[in-house]
Tab-separated table of N, CA and C in Angstrom:
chain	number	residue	atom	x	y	z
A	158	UNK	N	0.828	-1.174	0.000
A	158	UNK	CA	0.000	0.000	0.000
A	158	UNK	C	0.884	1.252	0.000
A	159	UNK	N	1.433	1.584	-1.241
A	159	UNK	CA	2.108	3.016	-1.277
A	159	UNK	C	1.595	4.286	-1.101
A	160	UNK	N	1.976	5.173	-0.196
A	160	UNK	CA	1.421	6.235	0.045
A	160	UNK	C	2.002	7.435	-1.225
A	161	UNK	N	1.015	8.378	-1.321
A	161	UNK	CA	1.325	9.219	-2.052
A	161	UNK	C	0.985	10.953	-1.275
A	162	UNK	N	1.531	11.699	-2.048
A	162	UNK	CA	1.308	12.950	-1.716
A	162	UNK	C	0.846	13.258	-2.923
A	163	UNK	N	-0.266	13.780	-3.091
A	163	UNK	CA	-0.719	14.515	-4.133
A	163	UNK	C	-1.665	15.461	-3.938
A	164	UNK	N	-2.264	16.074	-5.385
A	164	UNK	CA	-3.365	17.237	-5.317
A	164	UNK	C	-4.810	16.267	-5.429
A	165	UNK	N	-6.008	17.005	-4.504
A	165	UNK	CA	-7.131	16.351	-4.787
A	165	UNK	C	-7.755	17.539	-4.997
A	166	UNK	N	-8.776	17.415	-6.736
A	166	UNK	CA	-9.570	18.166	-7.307
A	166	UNK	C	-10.848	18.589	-6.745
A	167	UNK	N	-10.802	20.185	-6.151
A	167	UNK	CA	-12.267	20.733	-5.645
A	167	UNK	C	-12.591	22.036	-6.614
A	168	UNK	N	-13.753	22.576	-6.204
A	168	UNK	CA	-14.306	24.308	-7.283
A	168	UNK	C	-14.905	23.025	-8.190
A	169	UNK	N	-15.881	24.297	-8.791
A	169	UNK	CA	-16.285	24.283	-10.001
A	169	UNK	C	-15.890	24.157	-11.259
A	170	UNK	N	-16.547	23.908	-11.868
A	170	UNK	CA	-16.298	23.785	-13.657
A	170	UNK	C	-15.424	24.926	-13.755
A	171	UNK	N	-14.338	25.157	-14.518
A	171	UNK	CA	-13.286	25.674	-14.992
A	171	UNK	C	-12.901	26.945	-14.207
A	172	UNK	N	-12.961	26.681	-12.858
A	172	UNK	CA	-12.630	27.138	-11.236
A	172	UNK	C	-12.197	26.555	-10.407
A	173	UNK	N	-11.133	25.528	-10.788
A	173	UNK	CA	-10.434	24.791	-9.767
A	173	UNK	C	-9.710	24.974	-9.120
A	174	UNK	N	-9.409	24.663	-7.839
A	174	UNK	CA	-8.620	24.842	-6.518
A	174	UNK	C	-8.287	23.128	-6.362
A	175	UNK	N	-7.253	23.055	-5.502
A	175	UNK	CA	-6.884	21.660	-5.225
A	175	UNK	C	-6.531	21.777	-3.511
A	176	UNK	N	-6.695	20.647	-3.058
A	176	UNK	CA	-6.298	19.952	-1.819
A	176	UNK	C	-5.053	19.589	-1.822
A	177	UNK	N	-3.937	19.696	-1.019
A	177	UNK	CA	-2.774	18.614	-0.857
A	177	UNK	C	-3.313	17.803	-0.261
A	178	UNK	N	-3.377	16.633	-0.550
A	178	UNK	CA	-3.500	15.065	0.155
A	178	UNK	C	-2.676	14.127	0.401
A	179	UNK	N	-2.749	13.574	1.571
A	179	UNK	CA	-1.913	12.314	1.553
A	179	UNK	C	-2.977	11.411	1.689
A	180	UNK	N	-2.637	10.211	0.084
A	180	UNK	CA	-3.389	9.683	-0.036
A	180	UNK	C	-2.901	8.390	-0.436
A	181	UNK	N	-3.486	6.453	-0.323
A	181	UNK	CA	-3.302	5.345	-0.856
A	181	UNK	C	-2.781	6.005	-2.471
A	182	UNK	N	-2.297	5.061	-3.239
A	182	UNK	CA	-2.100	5.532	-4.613
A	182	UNK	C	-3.148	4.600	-4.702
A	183	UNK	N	-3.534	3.272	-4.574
A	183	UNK	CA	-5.024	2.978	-5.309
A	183	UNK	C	-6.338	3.891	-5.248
A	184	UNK	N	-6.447	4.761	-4.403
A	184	UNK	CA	-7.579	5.575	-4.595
A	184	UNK	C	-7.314	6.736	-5.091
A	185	UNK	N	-9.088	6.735	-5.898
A	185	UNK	CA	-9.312	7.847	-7.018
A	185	UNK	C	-8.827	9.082	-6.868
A	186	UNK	N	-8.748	9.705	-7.534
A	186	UNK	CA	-8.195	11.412	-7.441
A	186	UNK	C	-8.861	12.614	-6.280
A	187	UNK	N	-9.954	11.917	-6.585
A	187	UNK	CA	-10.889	13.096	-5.394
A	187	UNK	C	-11.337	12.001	-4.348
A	188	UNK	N	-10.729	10.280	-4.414
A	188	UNK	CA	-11.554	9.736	-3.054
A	188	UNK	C	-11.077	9.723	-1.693
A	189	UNK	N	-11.085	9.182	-1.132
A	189	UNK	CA	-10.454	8.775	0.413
A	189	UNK	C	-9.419	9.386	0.440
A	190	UNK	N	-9.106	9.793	1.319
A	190	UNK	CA	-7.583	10.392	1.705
A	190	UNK	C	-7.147	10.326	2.897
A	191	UNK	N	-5.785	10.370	3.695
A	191	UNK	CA	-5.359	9.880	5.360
A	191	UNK	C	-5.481	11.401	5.372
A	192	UNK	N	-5.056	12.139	4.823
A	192	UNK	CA	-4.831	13.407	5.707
A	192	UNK	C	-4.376	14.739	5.178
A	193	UNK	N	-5.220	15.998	5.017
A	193	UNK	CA	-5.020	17.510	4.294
A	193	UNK	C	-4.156	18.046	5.056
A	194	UNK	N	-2.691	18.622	4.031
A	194	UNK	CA	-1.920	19.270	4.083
A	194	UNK	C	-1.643	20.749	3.718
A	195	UNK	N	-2.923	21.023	2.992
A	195	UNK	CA	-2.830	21.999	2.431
A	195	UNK	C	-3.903	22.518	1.446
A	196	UNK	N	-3.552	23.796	0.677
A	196	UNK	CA	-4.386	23.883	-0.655
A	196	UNK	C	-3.406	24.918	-1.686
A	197	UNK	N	-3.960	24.696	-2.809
A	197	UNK	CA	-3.157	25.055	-4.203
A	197	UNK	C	-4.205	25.858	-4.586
A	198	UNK	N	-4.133	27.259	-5.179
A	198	UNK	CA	-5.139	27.989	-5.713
A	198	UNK	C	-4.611	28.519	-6.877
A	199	UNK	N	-4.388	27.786	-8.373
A	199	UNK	CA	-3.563	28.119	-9.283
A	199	UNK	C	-3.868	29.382	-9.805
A	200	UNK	N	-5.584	29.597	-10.038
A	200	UNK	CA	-6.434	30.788	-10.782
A	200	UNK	C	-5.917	32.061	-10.018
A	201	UNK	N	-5.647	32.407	-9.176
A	201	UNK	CA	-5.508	33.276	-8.253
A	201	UNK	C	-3.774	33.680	-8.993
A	202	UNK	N	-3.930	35.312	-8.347
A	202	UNK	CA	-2.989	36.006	-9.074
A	202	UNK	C	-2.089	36.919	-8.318
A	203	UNK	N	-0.943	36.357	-7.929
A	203	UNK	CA	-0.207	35.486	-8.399
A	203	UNK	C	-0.877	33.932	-7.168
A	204	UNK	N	-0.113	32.702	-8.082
A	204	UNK	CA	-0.822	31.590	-7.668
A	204	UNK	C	-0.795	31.389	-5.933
A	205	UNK	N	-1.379	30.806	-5.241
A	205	UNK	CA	-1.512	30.831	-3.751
A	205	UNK	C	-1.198	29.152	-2.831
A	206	UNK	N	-0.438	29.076	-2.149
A	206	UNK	CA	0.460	27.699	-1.874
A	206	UNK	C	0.443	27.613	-0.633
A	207	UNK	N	-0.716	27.099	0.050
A	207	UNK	CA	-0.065	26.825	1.883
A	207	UNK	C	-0.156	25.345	1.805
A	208	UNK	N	0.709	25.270	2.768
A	208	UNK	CA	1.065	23.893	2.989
A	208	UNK	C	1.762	23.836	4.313
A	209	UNK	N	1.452	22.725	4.766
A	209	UNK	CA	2.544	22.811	6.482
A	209	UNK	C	3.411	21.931	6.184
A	210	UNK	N	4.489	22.555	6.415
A	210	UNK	CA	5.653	21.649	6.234
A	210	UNK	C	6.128	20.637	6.756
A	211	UNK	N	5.735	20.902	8.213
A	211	UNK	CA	5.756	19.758	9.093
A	211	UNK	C	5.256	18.554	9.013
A	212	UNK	N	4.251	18.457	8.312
A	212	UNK	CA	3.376	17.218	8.179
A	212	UNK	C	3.981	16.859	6.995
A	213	UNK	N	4.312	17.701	6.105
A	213	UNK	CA	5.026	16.872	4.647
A	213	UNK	C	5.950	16.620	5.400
A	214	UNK	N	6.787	17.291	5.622
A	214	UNK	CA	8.010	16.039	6.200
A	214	UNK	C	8.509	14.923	6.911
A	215	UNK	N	6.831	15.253	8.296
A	215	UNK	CA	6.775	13.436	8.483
A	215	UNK	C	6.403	12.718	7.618
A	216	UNK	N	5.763	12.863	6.751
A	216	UNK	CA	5.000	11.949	5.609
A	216	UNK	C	6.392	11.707	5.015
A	217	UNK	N	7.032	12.332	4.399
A	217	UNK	CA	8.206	11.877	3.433
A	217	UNK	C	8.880	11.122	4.340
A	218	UNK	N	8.882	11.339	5.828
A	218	UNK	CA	9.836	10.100	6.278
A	218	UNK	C	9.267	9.154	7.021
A	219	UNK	N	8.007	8.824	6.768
A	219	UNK	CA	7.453	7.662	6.766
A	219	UNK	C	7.266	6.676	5.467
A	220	UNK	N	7.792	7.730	4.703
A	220	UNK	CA	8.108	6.842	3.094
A	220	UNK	C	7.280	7.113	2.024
A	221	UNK	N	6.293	8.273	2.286
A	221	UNK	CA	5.176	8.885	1.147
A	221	UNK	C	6.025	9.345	0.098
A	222	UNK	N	5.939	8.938	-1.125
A	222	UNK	CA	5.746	9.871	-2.488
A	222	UNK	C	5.525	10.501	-3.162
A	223	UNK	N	5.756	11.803	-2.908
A	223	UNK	CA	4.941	13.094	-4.145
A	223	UNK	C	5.319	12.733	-5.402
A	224	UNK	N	3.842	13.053	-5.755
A	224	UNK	CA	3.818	12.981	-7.493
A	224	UNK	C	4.721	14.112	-8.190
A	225	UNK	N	5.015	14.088	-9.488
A	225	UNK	CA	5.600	15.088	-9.991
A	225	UNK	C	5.112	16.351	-9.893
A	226	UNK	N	3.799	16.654	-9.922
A	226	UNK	CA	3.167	17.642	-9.692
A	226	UNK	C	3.562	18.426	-8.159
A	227	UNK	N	3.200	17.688	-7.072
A	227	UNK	CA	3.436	18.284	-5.681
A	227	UNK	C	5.146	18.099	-5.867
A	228	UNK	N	5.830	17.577	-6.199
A	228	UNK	CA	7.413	17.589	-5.934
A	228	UNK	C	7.957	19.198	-6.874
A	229	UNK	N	7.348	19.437	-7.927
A	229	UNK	CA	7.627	21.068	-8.165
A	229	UNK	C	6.912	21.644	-7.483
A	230	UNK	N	5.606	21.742	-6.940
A	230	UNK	CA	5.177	22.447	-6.109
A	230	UNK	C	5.838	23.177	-4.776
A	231	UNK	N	6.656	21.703	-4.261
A	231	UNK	CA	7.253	22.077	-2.885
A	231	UNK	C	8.691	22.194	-2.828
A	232	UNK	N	8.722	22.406	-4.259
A	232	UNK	CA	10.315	22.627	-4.275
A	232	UNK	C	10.019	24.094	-4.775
């Protein structure tokens, strides 16, 4: 059961905002998740990024994986 770090899709039709999630990689994009880290507000000007760091970094050293997406994000 590999853990992942990724974005989970919220907003409206062509008004999206995202969730940081730590989530199973078998579940869906927007399903189940262990636990919100954050949110991504790309539309917003300039784009808007909280995230607690603390919790990503226990997650990464409990062995979670950010997707390519969150790994430029948090770099």
């Amino acid at each position: 059961m590999p853990i992942k770090i990724r974005l989970r899709r919220m907003g409206r039709k062509k008004q999206a905002h995202y969730r940081i999630v730590v989530a199973d990689s078998d579940s869906p994009r927007d399903g189940r998740f262990v636990e919100s880290l954050g949110y991504y507000k790309p539309l917003s000007h300039p784009a808007r990024v909280v995230v607690d760091m603390e919790r990503v970094d226990h997650w990464l050293g409990q062995g979670a994986q950010p997707t390519e997406t969150m790994d430029s994000i948090l770099n």
